[in-house]
Amino acid sequence: MKRILSLVLAAMMLLGCSAALATEVEVDTSAALANLTWEFQQDEYKLCCYWPGPDVFFDTYVLQGLKAFEEEFGQTVAYRVGTEWTQDVENQNVEALAAQGYDLFYIFGADTAGANGLYKELYDAGCEVLSYAGLVDDPQESALTLCSDVYVQAYNSTKKLIEEMGGEGAIINVLENLGDVNTLLRKQGVEDAVAEYENVSICQEVGDIAVDSEGYEKCSDALAANPDVKGIIATGGTASRGLVMAMEDYYATNPNADHIACATMDQSDEVMNGIASGIVDHTVSQNGWGMGYICPLILMYLKDGWEPINWGEHIDTGYVFITKDNMDTWQADIEALSQQILGTIETEILQQPA
């Protein structure tokens, strides 16, 4: 593997996430794990989880699942968070980790096209790789991908938003990186849902949001440019944080304004506070806990010789809607999603070695 030996020290400099976990998700996996019969062959598995850059979704949800896995199975997962959300930095960091002996990786690709080159390089070096938290371009070079169906999320979130709008009106569609396959699928989901309603339209698309401040500025400008807008939707976590801040300012400067139905993604503090205050009508909660827990378990199976029934299959980790009505109970739905996947590892996801 190219450059690995020269990059060992680089791995020492990577930052592990130390952010406090804002919302604990306690998942009882005992029932699902009781369906698994395989006796793992090794005392220690060299597991590594990689995330491209500092992010609330990883800190608060994926990391919870990872820690729960460690406690349940007595294995250690080395998790690393990159300093820049670029494929070049990801390549360097992951190659350095491989040089230290890690050979079981679950990775969120920084670039949906470039990640495949890294996955192939790892496989050529004898590693096992899962992609998680987002899709990469086809044909993908990882054994499986564990993430939500982002098209379905966006489509159903838009339909729920339209209900909250009363079935009519104009929508602002807030998107992130328009060069990312996941963003493009979300964009299509929003547009397909809107197309089903005669009296609903998209009045403006806001795109290429990479940081919270961009989301705030672009959403504020869009709200000012569309005084008759009835709904606004963000389908990415970063865009959602910026949107909520923009909505707060909008109502602060327009105290008599009619309510604009607002749909977001993920459960950042900004979003959850927005739901509690009534600014946000609903948010989409992805199953980050399941991604953090299930991926290393599957990697141990792969190390022991199990193989995917369908190479490259997308395992949908699911989602739930959070509203003011279920702010205190939504974790139970996340638990159910994770239990369902865990119970099918040996029957629907992987096949035992001969």
Tab-separated table of C-alpha atoms in Angstrom:
chain	number	residue	atom	x	y	z
A	1	MET	CA	0.000	0.000	0.000
A	2	LYS	CA	1.443	3.306	-1.119
A	3	ARG	CA	2.821	5.711	1.435
A	4	ILE	CA	1.746	3.658	4.441
A	5	LEU	CA	5.092	3.374	6.230
A	6	SER	CA	5.754	7.084	5.922
A	7	LEU	CA	2.354	7.895	7.357
A	8	VAL	CA	2.414	5.996	10.637
A	9	LEU	CA	3.170	9.135	12.627
A	10	ALA	CA	0.332	10.988	10.954
A	11	ALA	CA	-2.144	8.675	12.611
A	12	MET	CA	-0.823	9.690	16.023
A	13	MET	CA	-1.947	13.227	15.288
A	14	LEU	CA	-5.535	12.443	14.418
A	15	LEU	CA	-8.128	13.708	16.825
A	16	GLY	CA	-10.563	11.369	18.499
A	17	CYS	CA	-13.924	12.969	19.280
A	18	SER	CA	-14.211	14.087	22.893
A	19	ALA	CA	-17.499	15.957	22.702
A	20	ALA	CA	-20.077	15.175	25.354
A	21	LEU	CA	-22.947	13.021	24.231
A	22	ALA	CA	-25.985	15.253	24.172
A	23	THR	CA	-28.732	12.631	24.077
A	24	GLU	CA	-28.043	9.151	25.393
A	25	VAL	CA	-29.659	6.341	23.401
A	26	GLU	CA	-29.878	3.228	25.545
A	27	VAL	CA	-30.512	0.178	23.367
A	28	ASP	CA	-31.158	-3.298	24.755
A	29	THR	CA	-29.689	-5.602	22.114
A	30	SER	CA	-30.046	-8.861	24.054
A	31	ALA	CA	-33.058	-10.183	22.140
A	32	ALA	CA	-31.496	-9.610	18.722
A	33	LEU	CA	-28.081	-10.930	19.737
A	34	ALA	CA	-29.718	-14.113	21.017
A	35	ASN	CA	-30.472	-14.976	17.385
A	36	LEU	CA	-26.757	-14.922	16.478
A	37	THR	CA	-25.022	-18.276	16.862
A	38	TRP	CA	-21.506	-17.704	15.520
A	39	GLU	CA	-18.611	-18.079	17.946
A	40	PHE	CA	-15.995	-15.512	16.996
A	41	GLN	CA	-12.590	-16.959	16.191
A	42	GLN	CA	-10.214	-14.339	17.581
A	43	ASP	CA	-9.650	-12.757	20.961
A	44	GLU	CA	-8.892	-9.374	19.441
A	45	TYR	CA	-10.022	-7.727	16.216
A	46	LYS	CA	-8.197	-4.670	14.849
A	47	LEU	CA	-11.216	-2.443	14.290
A	48	CYS	CA	-11.164	1.167	13.169
A	49	CYS	CA	-13.922	3.705	12.536
A	50	TYR	CA	-13.192	6.820	10.468
A	51	TRP	CA	-15.194	10.036	10.054
A	52	PRO	CA	-13.908	12.804	7.733
A	53	GLY	CA	-14.235	15.858	10.011
A	54	PRO	CA	-15.682	17.241	13.259
A	55	ASP	CA	-19.437	16.704	13.168
A	56	VAL	CA	-22.329	16.576	15.635
A	57	PHE	CA	-23.826	13.452	14.061
A	58	PHE	CA	-20.695	11.404	14.727
A	59	ASP	CA	-20.007	12.858	18.175
A	60	THR	CA	-23.513	12.362	19.464
A	61	TYR	CA	-24.924	9.261	17.764
A	62	VAL	CA	-22.401	7.090	15.894
A	63	LEU	CA	-20.001	7.271	18.817
A	64	GLN	CA	-22.700	6.091	21.232
A	65	GLY	CA	-23.230	2.938	19.178
A	66	LEU	CA	-19.485	2.373	18.897
A	67	LYS	CA	-19.050	2.590	22.673
A	68	ALA	CA	-22.005	0.280	23.261
A	69	PHE	CA	-20.435	-2.285	20.906
A	70	GLU	CA	-17.140	-2.106	22.801
A	71	GLU	CA	-18.901	-2.745	26.099
A	72	GLU	CA	-20.998	-5.607	24.727
A	73	PHE	CA	-18.222	-7.497	22.904
A	74	GLY	CA	-15.105	-6.556	24.851
A	75	GLN	CA	-13.421	-5.258	21.709
A	76	THR	CA	-11.772	-1.881	21.184
A	77	VAL	CA	-12.619	0.280	18.178
A	78	ALA	CA	-10.033	2.924	17.318
A	79	TYR	CA	-12.106	5.851	16.096
A	80	ARG	CA	-10.565	8.778	14.317
A	81	VAL	CA	-11.951	12.082	13.049
A	82	GLY	CA	-10.106	13.923	10.300
A	83	THR	CA	-9.198	17.584	10.439
A	84	GLU	CA	-10.390	18.377	6.888
A	85	TRP	CA	-13.370	16.994	4.976
A	86	THR	CA	-11.323	15.984	1.932
A	87	GLN	CA	-10.520	12.648	0.331
A	88	ASP	CA	-6.783	13.364	0.268
A	89	VAL	CA	-6.702	13.838	4.034
A	90	GLU	CA	-8.891	10.775	4.536
A	91	ASN	CA	-6.578	8.674	2.370
A	92	GLN	CA	-3.508	9.742	4.324
A	93	ASN	CA	-5.109	9.178	7.702
A	94	VAL	CA	-6.601	5.777	6.906
A	95	GLU	CA	-3.414	4.551	5.242
A	96	ALA	CA	-1.520	5.511	8.393
A	97	LEU	CA	-3.952	3.536	10.509
A	98	ALA	CA	-3.572	0.511	8.243
A	99	ALA	CA	0.174	0.796	8.686
A	100	GLN	CA	-0.370	0.405	12.438
A	101	GLY	CA	-2.062	-2.944	11.844
A	102	TYR	CA	-5.741	-2.044	11.681
A	103	ASP	CA	-7.394	-4.191	9.052
A	104	LEU	CA	-11.149	-3.857	9.724
A	105	PHE	CA	-12.465	-0.451	8.700
A	106	TYR	CA	-15.794	1.292	8.599
A	107	ILE	CA	-15.444	4.581	6.803
A	108	PHE	CA	-17.592	7.524	5.808
A	109	GLY	CA	-16.163	8.493	2.428
A	110	ALA	CA	-15.175	12.150	2.275
A	111	ASP	CA	-15.785	12.139	-1.470
A	112	THR	CA	-18.400	9.846	-2.978
A	113	ALA	CA	-16.247	9.099	-6.026
A	114	GLY	CA	-12.756	9.159	-4.522
A	115	ALA	CA	-13.590	6.929	-1.558
A	116	ASN	CA	-13.756	3.890	-3.824
A	117	GLY	CA	-10.057	4.198	-4.625
A	118	LEU	CA	-9.238	4.088	-0.916
A	119	TYR	CA	-11.511	1.102	-0.312
A	120	LYS	CA	-9.880	-0.837	-3.144
A	121	GLU	CA	-6.427	0.001	-1.841
A	122	LEU	CA	-7.360	-1.355	1.573
A	123	TYR	CA	-8.763	-4.558	0.101
A	124	ASP	CA	-5.614	-5.057	-1.953
A	125	ALA	CA	-3.687	-4.855	1.321
A	126	GLY	CA	-5.816	-7.578	2.931
A	127	CYS	CA	-8.264	-5.409	4.862
A	128	GLU	CA	-12.058	-5.559	5.125
A	129	VAL	CA	-14.077	-2.389	4.526
A	130	LEU	CA	-17.611	-1.206	5.173
A	131	SER	CA	-18.914	2.147	4.016
A	132	TYR	CA	-21.353	3.859	6.336
A	133	ALA	CA	-23.439	7.021	6.899
A	134	GLY	CA	-23.720	7.794	3.180
A	135	LEU	CA	-23.662	6.246	-0.265
A	136	VAL	CA	-20.658	6.333	-2.590
A	137	ASP	CA	-20.655	6.223	-6.369
A	138	ASP	CA	-21.199	2.928	-8.163
A	139	PRO	CA	-19.549	0.550	-8.557
A	140	GLN	CA	-18.593	0.729	-4.896
A	141	GLU	CA	-15.556	-1.095	-3.549
A	142	SER	CA	-16.792	-1.848	-0.017
A	143	ALA	CA	-18.400	-5.097	1.070
A	144	LEU	CA	-21.557	-3.360	2.290
A	145	THR	CA	-22.886	0.120	2.948
A	146	LEU	CA	-24.842	0.819	6.114
A	147	CYS	CA	-26.784	4.057	5.943
A	148	SER	CA	-30.230	5.511	5.539
A	149	ASP	CA	-32.084	5.590	2.245
A	150	VAL	CA	-31.605	9.313	1.745
A	151	TYR	CA	-34.031	9.534	-1.177
A	152	VAL	CA	-36.836	7.958	0.854
A	153	GLN	CA	-36.027	10.194	3.828
A	154	ALA	CA	-36.199	13.363	1.753
A	155	TYR	CA	-39.326	12.242	-0.098
A	156	ASN	CA	-41.243	11.357	3.067
A	157	SER	CA	-39.980	14.391	4.970
A	158	THR	CA	-41.260	16.607	2.157
A	159	LYS	CA	-44.660	14.926	2.173
A	160	LYS	CA	-44.874	15.441	5.935
A	161	LEU	CA	-43.855	19.080	5.487
A	162	ILE	CA	-46.595	19.580	2.905
A	163	GLU	CA	-49.138	18.206	5.373
A	164	GLU	CA	-47.840	20.679	7.957
A	165	MET	CA	-48.294	23.446	5.357
A	166	GLY	CA	-51.933	22.516	4.872
A	167	GLY	CA	-51.345	20.930	1.488
A	168	GLU	CA	-50.456	24.030	-0.498
A	169	GLY	CA	-47.892	26.770	-0.895
A	170	ALA	CA	-44.301	27.427	-1.915
A	171	ILE	CA	-41.258	25.631	-0.459
A	172	ILE	CA	-37.605	26.602	-0.151
A	173	ASN	CA	-35.375	23.530	-0.654
A	174	VAL	CA	-32.102	23.783	1.293
A	175	LEU	CA	-29.306	21.447	0.142
A	176	GLU	CA	-25.652	20.810	0.900
A	177	ASN	CA	-22.931	19.691	-1.551
A	178	LEU	CA	-24.548	19.485	-4.989
A	179	GLY	CA	-21.659	17.330	-6.223
A	180	ASP	CA	-22.445	14.606	-3.673
A	181	VAL	CA	-24.560	11.623	-4.705
A	182	ASN	CA	-26.433	11.739	-1.381
A	183	THR	CA	-27.386	15.392	-1.835
A	184	LEU	CA	-28.561	14.722	-5.367
A	185	LEU	CA	-30.763	11.869	-4.147
A	186	ARG	CA	-32.215	14.119	-1.454
A	187	LYS	CA	-32.862	16.826	-4.022
A	188	GLN	CA	-34.696	14.317	-6.210
A	189	GLY	CA	-36.746	13.093	-3.270
A	190	VAL	CA	-37.944	16.602	-2.459
A	191	GLU	CA	-38.775	17.351	-6.085
A	192	ASP	CA	-40.646	14.071	-6.609
A	193	ALA	CA	-42.783	14.644	-3.524
A	194	VAL	CA	-43.617	18.220	-4.544
A	195	ALA	CA	-44.572	17.043	-8.048
A	196	GLU	CA	-47.411	14.994	-6.545
A	197	TYR	CA	-49.243	18.115	-5.327
A	198	GLU	CA	-50.979	20.468	-7.720
A	199	ASN	CA	-50.860	23.449	-5.360
A	200	VAL	CA	-47.300	23.039	-4.074
A	201	SER	CA	-44.127	24.341	-5.733
A	202	ILE	CA	-40.457	24.946	-5.016
A	203	CYS	CA	-39.884	28.691	-5.135
A	204	GLN	CA	-36.116	28.561	-4.530
A	205	GLU	CA	-33.310	26.058	-4.157
A	206	VAL	CA	-30.455	26.892	-1.818
A	207	GLY	CA	-27.359	24.758	-2.324
A	208	ASP	CA	-23.696	24.089	-1.636
A	209	ILE	CA	-23.827	24.601	2.129
A	210	ALA	CA	-20.693	23.274	3.793
A	211	VAL	CA	-20.709	24.989	7.198
A	212	ASP	CA	-23.343	26.349	9.577
A	213	SER	CA	-22.593	29.977	8.762
A	214	GLU	CA	-23.224	29.420	5.054
A	215	GLY	CA	-26.530	27.804	5.890
A	216	TYR	CA	-27.507	30.735	8.063
A	217	GLU	CA	-26.621	33.331	5.443
A	218	LYS	CA	-28.162	31.533	2.471
A	219	CYS	CA	-31.355	30.625	4.323
A	220	SER	CA	-31.721	34.175	5.653
A	221	ASP	CA	-31.383	35.544	2.117
A	222	ALA	CA	-33.898	33.019	0.769
A	223	LEU	CA	-36.453	33.877	3.455
A	224	ALA	CA	-36.087	37.572	2.682
A	225	ALA	CA	-36.478	36.945	-1.056
A	226	ASN	CA	-39.641	34.834	-0.657
A	227	PRO	CA	-42.051	36.648	1.692
A	228	ASP	CA	-44.956	34.351	0.793
A	229	VAL	CA	-43.126	31.072	1.403
A	230	LYS	CA	-45.137	28.479	3.347
A	231	GLY	CA	-42.505	25.827	3.989
A	232	ILE	CA	-38.763	25.257	4.107
A	233	ILE	CA	-36.858	21.974	4.215
A	234	ALA	CA	-33.221	21.080	4.865
A	235	THR	CA	-32.134	17.495	4.207
A	236	GLY	CA	-28.603	17.679	5.648
A	237	GLY	CA	-27.451	18.165	9.245
A	238	THR	CA	-25.156	21.132	8.616
A	239	ALA	CA	-27.761	22.922	6.512
A	240	SER	CA	-30.347	22.240	9.221
A	241	ARG	CA	-28.317	23.975	11.913
A	242	GLY	CA	-27.885	27.031	9.727
A	243	LEU	CA	-31.568	26.985	8.819
A	244	VAL	CA	-32.710	26.959	12.438
A	245	MET	CA	-30.507	29.938	13.250
A	246	ALA	CA	-31.938	31.789	10.260
A	247	MET	CA	-35.489	30.962	11.331
A	248	GLU	CA	-34.814	32.253	14.843
A	249	ASP	CA	-33.640	35.577	13.438
A	250	TYR	CA	-36.566	35.682	11.011
A	251	TYR	CA	-39.149	35.453	13.786
A	252	ALA	CA	-37.174	37.800	16.040
A	253	THR	CA	-37.318	40.517	13.379
A	254	ASN	CA	-40.846	39.611	12.212
A	255	PRO	CA	-42.747	38.863	15.451
A	256	ASN	CA	-46.123	38.936	13.706
A	257	ALA	CA	-45.115	36.713	10.803
A	258	ASP	CA	-47.182	33.659	9.952
A	259	HIS	CA	-45.591	30.326	10.870
A	260	ILE	CA	-43.443	28.810	8.125
A	261	ALA	CA	-43.527	25.020	8.256
A	262	CYS	CA	-39.947	23.823	8.777
A	263	ALA	CA	-38.408	20.363	8.294
A	264	THR	CA	-34.810	19.503	9.192
A	265	MET	CA	-32.349	16.597	9.457
A	266	ASP	CA	-30.680	15.058	12.532
A	267	GLN	CA	-30.896	16.017	16.189
A	268	SER	CA	-28.415	18.807	16.852
A	269	ASP	CA	-29.029	21.034	19.860
A	270	GLU	CA	-30.162	23.780	17.490
A	271	VAL	CA	-32.736	21.517	15.859
A	272	MET	CA	-34.049	19.994	19.096
A	273	ASN	CA	-34.362	23.427	20.682
A	274	GLY	CA	-36.181	24.525	17.529
A	275	ILE	CA	-38.668	21.680	17.895
A	276	ALA	CA	-39.242	22.522	21.552
A	277	SER	CA	-39.868	26.192	20.731
A	278	GLY	CA	-42.120	25.448	17.749
A	279	ILE	CA	-39.788	26.823	15.072
A	280	VAL	CA	-39.120	23.331	13.653
A	281	ASP	CA	-42.119	21.120	12.903
A	282	HIS	CA	-40.180	17.873	12.498
A	283	THR	CA	-36.697	16.515	11.985
A	284	VAL	CA	-35.471	13.248	10.470
A	285	SER	CA	-33.476	11.141	12.907
A	286	GLN	CA	-31.050	8.788	11.170
A	287	ASN	CA	-29.988	5.628	12.966
A	288	GLY	CA	-26.456	6.738	13.778
A	289	TRP	CA	-26.408	4.513	16.862
A	290	GLY	CA	-27.033	1.480	14.678
A	291	MET	CA	-24.250	2.459	12.271
A	292	GLY	CA	-21.756	2.759	15.129
A	293	TYR	CA	-22.752	-0.576	16.692
A	294	ILE	CA	-23.580	-2.862	13.772
A	295	CYS	CA	-20.622	-2.055	11.486
A	296	PRO	CA	-17.849	-3.409	13.757
A	297	LEU	CA	-19.916	-6.505	14.482
A	298	ILE	CA	-20.263	-7.267	10.773
A	299	LEU	CA	-16.532	-6.639	10.301
A	300	MET	CA	-15.735	-9.350	12.851
A	301	TYR	CA	-17.852	-11.782	10.849
A	302	LEU	CA	-15.992	-10.811	7.669
A	303	LYS	CA	-12.657	-11.355	9.373
A	304	ASP	CA	-13.813	-14.858	10.328
A	305	GLY	CA	-14.564	-15.688	6.698
A	306	TRP	CA	-18.231	-14.803	6.347
A	307	GLU	CA	-19.161	-13.063	3.096
A	308	PRO	CA	-21.934	-10.686	2.040
A	309	ILE	CA	-24.865	-12.450	0.420
A	310	ASN	CA	-24.938	-9.536	-2.031
A	311	TRP	CA	-21.586	-7.790	-2.389
A	312	GLY	CA	-21.909	-4.017	-2.130
A	313	GLU	CA	-25.494	-4.162	-0.837
A	314	HIS	CA	-26.966	-1.075	0.797
A	315	ILE	CA	-28.310	-2.006	4.237
A	316	ASP	CA	-30.915	0.611	5.082
A	317	THR	CA	-30.405	1.568	8.738
A	318	GLY	CA	-33.697	3.475	8.787
A	319	TYR	CA	-34.940	6.708	10.307
A	320	VAL	CA	-37.696	8.147	12.472
A	321	PHE	CA	-39.427	11.514	12.546
A	322	ILE	CA	-39.051	13.577	15.707
A	323	THR	CA	-41.734	16.130	16.581
A	324	LYS	CA	-42.682	17.902	19.769
A	325	ASP	CA	-44.987	14.970	20.554
A	326	ASN	CA	-42.244	12.319	20.702
A	327	MET	CA	-39.178	14.311	21.785
A	328	ASP	CA	-38.822	12.124	24.869
A	329	THR	CA	-39.629	8.741	23.312
A	330	TRP	CA	-38.116	8.626	19.810
A	331	GLN	CA	-35.143	6.583	21.036
A	332	ALA	CA	-37.412	3.541	21.337
A	333	ASP	CA	-38.021	3.661	17.585
A	334	ILE	CA	-34.273	3.839	16.919
A	335	GLU	CA	-33.877	0.778	19.152
A	336	ALA	CA	-36.397	-1.129	17.077
A	337	LEU	CA	-34.569	-0.296	13.845
A	338	SER	CA	-31.255	-1.538	15.212
A	339	GLN	CA	-32.772	-4.702	16.659
A	340	GLN	CA	-34.267	-5.635	13.317
A	341	ILE	CA	-30.952	-5.369	11.484
A	342	LEU	CA	-28.969	-7.180	14.167
A	343	GLY	CA	-31.327	-10.128	14.050
A	344	THR	CA	-30.744	-10.672	10.323
A	345	ILE	CA	-26.939	-10.575	10.121
A	346	GLU	CA	-26.550	-14.360	9.854
A	347	THR	CA	-29.593	-14.935	7.648
A	348	GLU	CA	-30.104	-11.991	5.284
A	349	ILE	CA	-26.870	-9.978	5.227
A	350	LEU	CA	-23.996	-12.486	5.474
A	351	GLN	CA	-23.416	-16.115	4.567
A	352	GLN	CA	-21.300	-18.516	6.597
A	353	PRO	CA	-18.029	-19.831	5.198
A	354	ALA	CA	-18.216	-23.342	3.807
